[in-house]
Short mmCIF file of C-alpha atoms in Angstrom, two decimals:
data_model
loop_
_atom_site.label_atom_id
_atom_site.label_comp_id
_atom_site.label_asym_id
_atom_site.label_seq_id
_atom_site.Cartn_x
_atom_site.Cartn_y
_atom_site.Cartn_z
CA MET A 1481 0.00 0.00 0.00
CA SER A 1482 1.13 3.60 -0.50
CA ALA A 1483 2.50 5.47 2.46
CA PRO A 1484 -0.02 7.80 4.12
CA THR A 1485 0.70 11.48 4.52
CA LEU A 1486 -0.71 13.99 6.95
CA SER A 1487 -2.10 16.96 5.08
CA PRO A 1488 -3.10 20.09 7.03
CA ALA A 1489 -6.65 18.75 7.07
CA THR A 1490 -5.59 15.49 8.74
CA VAL A 1491 -3.19 16.70 11.41
CA PRO A 1492 -4.56 16.23 14.94
CA PRO A 1493 -7.60 18.50 15.44
CA VAL A 1494 -7.51 21.35 17.92
CA THR A 1495 -9.42 19.36 20.54
CA GLU A 1496 -6.87 16.53 20.63
CA HIS A 1497 -3.70 16.84 22.66
CA PRO A 1498 -1.47 14.73 24.92
CA ASP A 1499 -2.43 15.83 28.43
CA PHE A 1500 -2.07 12.50 30.18
CA LEU A 1501 -2.20 13.89 33.73
CA LEU A 1502 -5.09 16.23 32.92
CA LEU A 1503 -3.09 19.35 33.74
CA ASP A 1504 -5.21 21.54 31.48
CA SER A 1505 -8.28 20.61 33.52
CA ASP A 1506 -6.89 22.91 36.23
CA LEU A 1507 -6.81 25.89 33.87
CA SER A 1508 -9.31 28.70 34.22
CA ALA A 1509 -12.09 29.01 31.68
CA GLU A 1510 -10.29 32.04 30.25
CA ASP A 1511 -7.04 30.11 29.77
CA ILE A 1512 -8.83 27.18 28.14
CA ALA A 1513 -10.56 29.60 25.77
CA LEU A 1514 -7.14 31.16 25.04
CA ARG A 1515 -5.67 27.73 24.30
CA ASP A 1516 -8.47 26.74 21.96
CA ARG A 1517 -8.44 30.12 20.21
CA ILE A 1518 -4.76 29.72 19.35
CA ARG A 1519 -5.29 26.14 18.19
CA ALA A 1520 -8.10 27.18 15.89
CA PHE A 1521 -5.92 30.00 14.55
CA GLY A 1522 -3.18 27.50 13.79
CA GLN A 1523 -5.48 25.07 12.01
CA GLU A 1524 -7.10 27.77 9.91
CA HIS A 1525 -4.30 30.20 9.14
CA ILE A 1526 -0.90 28.52 9.60
CA LEU A 1527 -0.94 24.80 8.86
CA PRO A 1528 -2.42 25.12 5.35
CA ILE A 1529 0.41 27.45 4.23
CA ILE A 1530 3.43 27.13 6.50
CA ASN A 1531 5.31 24.40 4.64
CA GLU A 1532 5.53 26.39 1.40
CA TYR A 1533 6.78 29.46 3.26
CA TRP A 1534 9.17 27.34 5.31
CA GLU A 1535 10.61 25.77 2.18
CA ARG A 1536 11.04 29.17 0.50
CA ALA A 1537 12.48 30.68 3.71
CA GLU A 1538 9.86 33.45 3.81
CA PHE A 1539 7.66 34.68 6.62
CA PRO A 1540 3.87 34.42 5.98
CA MET A 1541 2.91 38.07 6.44
CA GLU A 1542 -0.70 37.15 5.74
CA VAL A 1543 -1.02 35.67 9.25
CA LEU A 1544 -0.35 38.98 11.00
CA GLU A 1545 -3.91 40.29 10.90
CA PRO A 1546 -5.52 37.15 12.37
CA LEU A 1547 -2.61 36.92 14.84
CA ALA A 1548 -3.34 40.45 16.03
CA ASP A 1549 -7.02 39.56 16.37
CA LEU A 1550 -6.17 36.84 18.93
CA GLY A 1551 -5.59 39.52 21.56
CA ILE A 1552 -2.33 38.01 22.80
CA VAL A 1553 0.27 40.49 21.54
CA GLY A 1554 2.21 41.91 24.47
CA THR A 1555 1.46 38.84 26.64
CA PHE A 1556 2.48 39.89 30.18
CA ILE A 1557 2.41 43.67 29.54
CA GLN A 1558 -0.31 45.60 31.35
CA GLY A 1559 -2.07 48.36 29.39
CA TYR A 1560 -1.13 49.96 26.05
CA GLY A 1561 -3.53 47.58 24.27
CA CYS A 1562 -1.80 44.49 25.73
CA PRO A 1563 -3.61 41.65 27.55
CA GLY A 1564 -1.56 41.46 30.78
CA LEU A 1565 -1.49 37.65 30.76
CA SER A 1566 -0.45 35.56 33.75
CA ARG A 1567 2.74 33.51 33.54
CA GLN A 1568 0.66 30.38 32.97
CA ALA A 1569 -1.33 32.02 30.18
CA ALA A 1570 1.80 33.43 28.53
CA GLY A 1571 3.26 29.91 28.70
CA ILE A 1572 0.18 28.48 27.01
CA VAL A 1573 0.64 30.99 24.19
CA ALA A 1574 4.23 29.82 23.60
CA ARG A 1575 3.24 26.16 23.95
CA GLU A 1576 0.38 26.36 21.50
CA LEU A 1577 2.25 28.45 18.94
CA GLY A 1578 5.19 26.03 19.17
CA ARG A 1579 2.81 23.13 18.69
CA ILE A 1580 1.71 24.77 15.43
CA ASP A 1581 4.98 26.16 14.08
CA GLY A 1582 8.27 27.30 15.56
CA SER A 1583 8.90 30.13 13.11
CA VAL A 1584 5.62 31.86 13.89
CA ASN A 1585 6.29 31.40 17.60
CA THR A 1586 9.74 32.96 17.29
CA PHE A 1587 8.36 35.90 15.33
CA PHE A 1588 5.80 36.41 18.07
CA GLY A 1589 8.29 36.01 20.92
CA VAL A 1590 10.81 38.42 19.43
CA HIS A 1591 8.17 41.05 18.72
CA SER A 1592 5.87 40.64 21.70
CA ASN A 1593 8.14 39.56 24.53
CA LEU A 1594 11.61 40.87 23.72
CA GLY A 1595 10.95 43.96 21.58
CA MET A 1596 7.83 45.16 23.36
CA GLY A 1597 9.07 43.79 26.68
CA ALA A 1598 12.26 45.85 26.44
CA ILE A 1599 10.33 49.05 25.77
CA TYR A 1600 7.87 48.29 28.57
CA THR A 1601 10.56 47.35 31.10
CA LEU A 1602 13.24 49.90 30.21
CA GLY A 1603 11.35 52.79 28.66
CA ASN A 1604 9.75 55.78 30.34
CA GLU A 1605 6.02 56.45 30.09
CA GLU A 1606 6.33 58.67 27.03
CA GLN A 1607 8.35 56.00 25.24
CA ARG A 1608 5.83 53.30 26.14
CA GLN A 1609 2.97 55.41 24.82
CA ARG A 1610 4.90 56.23 21.67
CA TRP A 1611 5.59 52.67 20.57
CA LEU A 1612 3.62 49.99 22.42
CA PRO A 1613 0.01 50.65 21.21
CA ASP A 1614 0.94 50.29 17.53
CA MET A 1615 3.08 47.25 18.31
CA ALA A 1616 0.20 45.65 20.21
CA LYS A 1617 -1.88 45.92 17.02
CA LEU A 1618 1.02 44.63 14.89
CA LYS A 1619 0.96 47.89 12.98
CA LYS A 1620 4.65 48.15 13.81
CA ILE A 1621 6.94 45.13 14.12
CA GLY A 1622 9.62 44.96 16.77
CA ALA A 1623 13.07 43.41 17.15
CA PHE A 1624 15.65 42.96 19.94
CA ALA A 1625 19.28 43.42 18.89
CA LEU A 1626 21.58 42.04 21.59
CA THR A 1627 23.73 39.22 20.24
CA GLU A 1628 26.80 39.79 18.09
CA PRO A 1629 28.98 37.60 15.85
CA ASN A 1630 31.44 37.02 18.70
CA HIS A 1631 29.06 37.34 21.64
CA GLY A 1632 26.15 34.94 21.96
CA SER A 1633 26.24 33.10 25.26
CA ASP A 1634 28.51 35.86 26.62
CA SER A 1635 26.39 38.73 25.34
CA VAL A 1636 27.36 40.63 28.51
CA ALA A 1637 30.64 41.32 26.69
CA LEU A 1638 28.97 43.00 23.72
CA GLU A 1639 31.21 45.35 21.74
CA THR A 1640 28.76 47.59 19.88
CA SER A 1641 29.55 51.13 21.06
CA ALA A 1642 27.58 54.33 21.64
CA ARG A 1643 28.80 57.88 22.18
CA ARG A 1644 26.81 61.03 22.83
CA GLU A 1645 27.09 63.83 20.27
CA GLY A 1646 24.74 66.69 21.04
CA ASP A 1647 21.13 65.65 20.47
CA HIS A 1648 22.10 62.23 19.11
CA TRP A 1649 23.86 59.05 20.06
CA VAL A 1650 26.24 57.58 17.49
CA LEU A 1651 26.31 53.77 17.38
CA ASN A 1652 28.91 51.49 15.80
CA GLY A 1653 29.12 47.71 15.83
CA HIS A 1654 27.76 44.47 14.46
CA LYS A 1655 24.69 42.47 15.51
CA ARG A 1656 23.82 38.95 14.37
CA TRP A 1657 20.95 36.47 14.67
CA ILE A 1658 18.47 39.28 15.21
CA GLY A 1659 14.95 37.98 14.59
CA ASN A 1660 12.96 40.46 12.47
CA GLY A 1661 16.07 42.66 12.43
CA HIS A 1662 16.06 42.93 8.66
CA ALA A 1663 12.56 44.41 8.39
CA ALA A 1664 11.25 45.53 11.79
CA ASP A 1665 9.88 49.02 12.28
CA VAL A 1666 11.19 49.35 15.85
CA ILE A 1667 14.50 47.74 16.86
CA VAL A 1668 15.88 47.87 20.40
CA VAL A 1669 19.67 47.95 20.03
CA PHE A 1670 22.00 47.46 22.99
CA ALA A 1671 25.37 49.20 22.92
CA ARG A 1672 28.14 50.10 25.36
CA ASP A 1673 28.45 53.77 26.28
CA GLU A 1674 32.01 54.90 25.54
CA ALA A 1675 31.82 57.43 28.38
CA ASP A 1676 31.13 55.07 31.28
CA GLY A 1677 31.48 51.57 29.78
CA ASN A 1678 27.90 50.64 30.68
CA VAL A 1679 25.35 49.04 28.37
CA LYS A 1680 22.49 51.30 27.22
CA ALA A 1681 19.40 50.59 25.08
CA PHE A 1682 18.43 52.55 21.98
CA VAL A 1683 15.38 52.35 19.73
CA VAL A 1684 16.11 52.49 16.01
CA GLU A 1685 13.10 53.39 13.86
CA LYS A 1686 12.42 53.23 10.16
CA ASN A 1687 12.09 56.48 8.28
CA GLU A 1688 8.64 57.62 7.15
CA ASP A 1689 9.33 56.23 3.67
CA GLY A 1690 9.98 52.74 5.09
CA THR A 1691 13.76 52.85 4.74
CA TYR A 1692 16.27 52.55 7.55
CA PRO A 1693 18.36 55.51 8.70
CA GLU A 1694 21.85 55.75 7.27
CA GLY A 1695 24.22 53.50 9.15
CA TYR A 1696 21.77 50.65 9.82
CA GLN A 1697 22.68 47.96 7.30
CA PRO A 1698 20.75 44.67 7.73
CA GLU A 1699 21.16 41.53 5.65
CA VAL A 1700 19.07 38.37 5.96
CA ILE A 1701 20.99 35.30 7.13
CA THR A 1702 20.39 32.53 4.58
CA GLY A 1703 21.00 28.80 4.43
CA LYS A 1704 19.34 27.84 7.72
CA VAL A 1705 18.15 24.26 8.27
CA GLY A 1706 15.56 25.19 10.90
CA LYS A 1707 13.11 28.00 11.70
CA ARG A 1708 13.27 28.84 8.04
CA ALA A 1709 10.08 30.92 7.98
CA ILE A 1710 11.39 33.44 10.52
CA LEU A 1711 14.18 35.60 9.14
CA GLN A 1712 17.16 36.72 11.20
CA GLY A 1713 19.33 39.68 10.36
CA ASP A 1714 23.07 40.22 10.29
CA ILE A 1715 23.30 43.96 10.96
CA VAL A 1716 26.28 46.24 10.41
CA ILE A 1717 25.92 49.48 12.40
CA ASP A 1718 28.15 52.22 11.01
CA ASN A 1719 27.93 55.68 12.58
CA LEU A 1720 24.20 55.27 13.09
CA ARG A 1721 22.69 58.42 14.60
CA VAL A 1722 19.89 57.85 17.11
CA PRO A 1723 17.98 60.79 18.66
CA VAL A 1724 18.55 61.20 22.41
CA GLU A 1725 14.83 60.73 23.03
CA ASN A 1726 15.18 57.19 21.62
CA ARG A 1727 17.47 56.01 24.39
CA LEU A 1728 15.42 53.88 26.77
CA GLU A 1729 15.66 55.84 29.99
CA ASN A 1730 15.70 52.97 32.47
CA CYS A 1731 18.62 50.99 31.05
CA GLU A 1732 21.87 52.14 32.68
CA SER A 1733 23.83 48.87 32.60
CA PHE A 1734 23.61 45.22 31.54
CA ALA A 1735 21.34 44.76 34.56
CA GLY A 1736 18.65 46.33 32.39
CA VAL A 1737 19.13 43.62 29.76
CA ASN A 1738 18.83 41.00 32.50
CA ARG A 1739 15.55 42.55 33.65
CA VAL A 1740 14.09 42.03 30.18
CA LEU A 1741 15.47 38.51 29.86
CA SER A 1742 14.20 37.60 33.34
CA ALA A 1743 10.73 38.86 32.47
CA THR A 1744 10.63 36.68 29.34
CA ARG A 1745 12.52 33.69 30.75
CA GLY A 1746 10.85 30.33 30.17
CA GLY A 1747 9.41 30.99 26.72
CA ALA A 1748 11.77 28.55 25.03
CA SER A 1749 10.86 25.83 27.54
CA TRP A 1750 7.14 26.28 26.88
CA GLU A 1751 7.81 26.21 23.13
CA ALA A 1752 9.75 22.96 23.55
CA VAL A 1753 6.66 21.46 25.21
CA GLY A 1754 4.63 22.46 22.15
CA HIS A 1755 7.06 20.79 19.76
CA GLY A 1756 7.09 17.67 21.94
CA MET A 1757 3.28 17.55 21.98
CA ALA A 1758 3.17 17.91 18.21
CA ALA A 1759 5.75 15.15 17.75
CA PHE A 1760 3.77 12.74 19.93
CA GLU A 1761 0.49 13.56 18.22
CA LEU A 1762 1.90 13.15 14.74
CA ALA A 1763 3.70 9.91 15.61
CA SER A 1764 0.74 8.30 17.35
CA GLN A 1765 -1.62 9.17 14.52
CA TYR A 1766 0.84 7.93 11.89
CA ALA A 1767 1.43 4.67 13.78
CA LEU A 1768 -2.28 3.92 13.66
CA SER A 1769 -2.59 4.60 9.94
CA ARG A 1770 0.71 3.19 8.63
CA GLU A 1771 0.66 -0.53 7.82
CA GLN A 1772 3.73 -2.73 7.47
CA PHE A 1773 3.83 -6.53 7.29
CA GLY A 1774 0.04 -6.57 7.09
CA ALA A 1775 -0.77 -4.61 10.25
CA PRO A 1776 -0.65 -1.05 11.63
CA ILE A 1777 2.76 -0.39 13.12
CA ALA A 1778 0.98 0.82 16.27
CA GLY A 1779 0.42 -2.83 17.12
CA TYR A 1780 4.12 -3.63 17.36
CA GLN A 1781 5.77 -3.73 20.78
CA LEU A 1782 8.71 -1.53 19.80
CA VAL A 1783 6.44 1.22 18.50
CA GLN A 1784 4.24 1.14 21.59
CA GLU A 1785 7.32 1.43 23.83
CA LYS A 1786 8.46 4.45 21.82
CA LEU A 1787 5.06 6.11 22.09
CA ALA A 1788 4.88 5.45 25.83
CA THR A 1789 8.31 6.99 26.34
CA MET A 1790 7.42 10.02 24.23
CA LEU A 1791 4.21 10.62 26.17
CA SER A 1792 6.06 10.25 29.46
CA ASP A 1793 8.65 12.80 28.37
CA VAL A 1794 5.99 15.23 27.17
CA THR A 1795 4.19 14.91 30.50
CA GLN A 1796 7.38 15.59 32.43
CA MET A 1797 7.94 18.72 30.36
CA GLN A 1798 4.39 19.89 31.02
CA LEU A 1799 4.84 19.38 34.76
CA LEU A 1800 8.11 21.32 34.82
CA CYS A 1801 6.65 24.27 32.95
CA THR A 1802 3.51 24.33 35.06
CA ARG A 1803 5.66 24.49 38.19
CA MET A 1804 7.80 27.18 36.57
CA ALA A 1805 4.73 29.38 36.05
CA GLN A 1806 3.70 28.89 39.67
CA LEU A 1807 7.12 29.93 40.97
CA GLN A 1808 7.22 32.92 38.62
CA GLU A 1809 3.87 34.16 39.91
CA ARG A 1810 5.17 33.83 43.49
CA GLY A 1811 8.41 35.63 42.70
CA GLU A 1812 10.47 32.60 43.71
CA PHE A 1813 11.80 31.57 40.31
CA THR A 1814 15.57 31.74 39.88
CA GLY A 1815 17.96 31.75 36.96
CA SER A 1816 19.33 28.33 37.83
CA MET A 1817 15.80 26.93 37.93
CA ALA A 1818 15.21 28.38 34.46
CA ALA A 1819 18.46 26.81 33.25
CA MET A 1820 17.51 23.35 34.47
CA ILE A 1821 14.02 23.51 32.94
CA LYS A 1822 15.37 24.79 29.62
CA MET A 1823 17.99 22.02 29.59
CA VAL A 1824 15.48 19.25 30.35
CA THR A 1825 12.67 20.42 28.08
CA SER A 1826 15.02 20.97 25.14
CA ARG A 1827 16.60 17.55 25.51
CA LYS A 1828 13.30 15.72 25.85
CA ALA A 1829 11.50 17.62 23.09
CA LEU A 1830 14.38 17.12 20.69
CA ALA A 1831 14.46 13.40 21.54
CA ALA A 1832 10.70 13.15 20.96
CA CYS A 1833 10.97 14.86 17.58
CA ARG A 1834 13.83 12.58 16.53
CA GLU A 1835 11.89 9.49 17.64
CA ALA A 1836 8.81 10.62 15.75
CA ARG A 1837 10.82 11.33 12.61
CA ASP A 1838 12.33 7.85 12.83
CA MET A 1839 8.88 6.31 13.26
CA PHE A 1840 7.78 7.95 10.02
CA GLY A 1841 10.68 6.33 8.18
CA GLY A 1842 11.34 7.96 4.83
CA ASN A 1843 8.01 9.77 5.02
CA GLY A 1844 9.39 11.74 7.95
CA LEU A 1845 11.66 13.59 5.55
CA LEU A 1846 8.70 15.17 3.77
CA LEU A 1847 7.47 18.59 4.85
CA GLU A 1848 3.89 17.53 4.13
CA ASN A 1849 4.08 15.25 7.16
CA HIS A 1850 5.09 18.19 9.40
CA ILE A 1851 7.49 16.32 11.70
CA ALA A 1852 10.68 17.40 9.86
CA ARG A 1853 9.78 21.02 10.51
CA HIS A 1854 9.31 20.42 14.24
CA LEU A 1855 12.55 18.42 14.41
CA THR A 1856 14.76 21.06 12.79
CA ASP A 1857 13.00 23.85 14.67
CA MET A 1858 13.78 22.07 17.94
CA GLU A 1859 17.44 22.06 16.98
CA VAL A 1860 17.14 25.85 16.98
CA VAL A 1861 15.24 25.99 20.29
CA SER A 1862 18.04 23.96 21.86
CA THR A 1863 20.41 26.79 20.95
CA TYR A 1864 18.66 30.05 21.73
CA GLU A 1865 18.05 31.38 25.24
CA GLY A 1866 21.31 29.56 26.04
CA THR A 1867 22.70 26.36 24.56
CA ASP A 1868 22.37 23.01 26.31
CA SER A 1869 25.98 23.21 27.51
CA ILE A 1870 25.52 26.69 28.95
CA GLN A 1871 22.39 25.64 30.81
CA ALA A 1872 24.22 22.64 32.27
CA LEU A 1873 27.08 24.87 33.49
CA LEU A 1874 24.61 27.23 35.14
CA VAL A 1875 23.01 24.34 37.00
CA GLY A 1876 26.45 22.94 37.83
CA ARG A 1877 27.48 26.27 39.33
CA GLU A 1878 24.34 26.26 41.48
CA ILE A 1879 25.09 22.72 42.70
CA THR A 1880 28.78 23.16 43.46
CA GLY A 1881 29.22 26.87 44.03
CA ILE A 1882 32.09 26.75 41.50
CA SER A 1883 31.85 28.52 38.16
CA ALA A 1884 33.14 26.47 35.23
CA PHE A 1885 33.00 29.48 32.91
CA THR A 1886 36.39 30.87 32.01
CA THR A 1887 37.79 33.67 29.88
CA LYS A 1888 41.30 32.19 29.84
CA LYS A 1889 42.62 31.17 26.44
CA ARG A 1890 43.96 27.65 26.31
#
């Protein structure tokens, strides 16, 4: 018989999900409605088109209007047209978007959590009013320019510089892996003040004609194997002049960057749960429909053991993230806790995606069956917000009290 494929119409419906310990039954009616609204959005607007955009390495701009209509842009931000979601609800957003597609989730996270979050956390009231309402409606797209070619995990050592010249700041440097950085309307750029050596935050805006100011030179990074439908920029900053009123007032050192990252911490872990859920759903459905040696492969012991392990891992990830949201709400969540949860969820979600891809056999290589997209996207999730090795060292430092990070050249 011919091998079955899972078209957008036959992927698991929005009412079906692996929640073995019934964790979602504890959600409020509002959070359940939020979950189902995002699932319906994914089924209607993303799954029918995402593979073609993913293959072409283009972002589906057509989803922005229905995405804005979901009422989730700005997640945890209070006011300015944002929903002021709880940590649990914000986690559900990342989980459900990840379950649909990683590229769309990254676009949303960069814009809503990092870009808007930086302005909300570090800006003054005038700056919030100037930018956040339009960003909440997705009339303006945001970006967060922190990492550099030589500074990813050690972004605290960023080299992009800023110096005050009259009514402007002049920025010079190089940023890389900046989601939306090639096309965003509002980009928060972090640079080191030459006068005091401290890191400051600056908002770069497009001109009225849609071009960038002179000195902001973005180029799309090509050739990616994952998250292909979200574009990242490599940005050369050459004597870029930024008005003094565009410096975010409440960022006086790298501690400001940490405030933003702390406020958004955990998003990658929730997304990993979404990818793991999708992998389990796709694999279990395929196992029931795929016949080999005269019977569905779901009836074979090896396949059932794989499915049981995948479901167990997904459940463990769900439990960790649920606990994370509880601790965040209580103000008891720490950086080392975040590192452990990111490490565990990334490892287990990536393992689930690899197992599901293997269960599909050759059909798992086809985009039409969706699992290849989740697998390669999870490779990306395992890298951003800190690689697996970095997370392990952070947990190791917490356990032993000894830092294994070093700046010594060997």
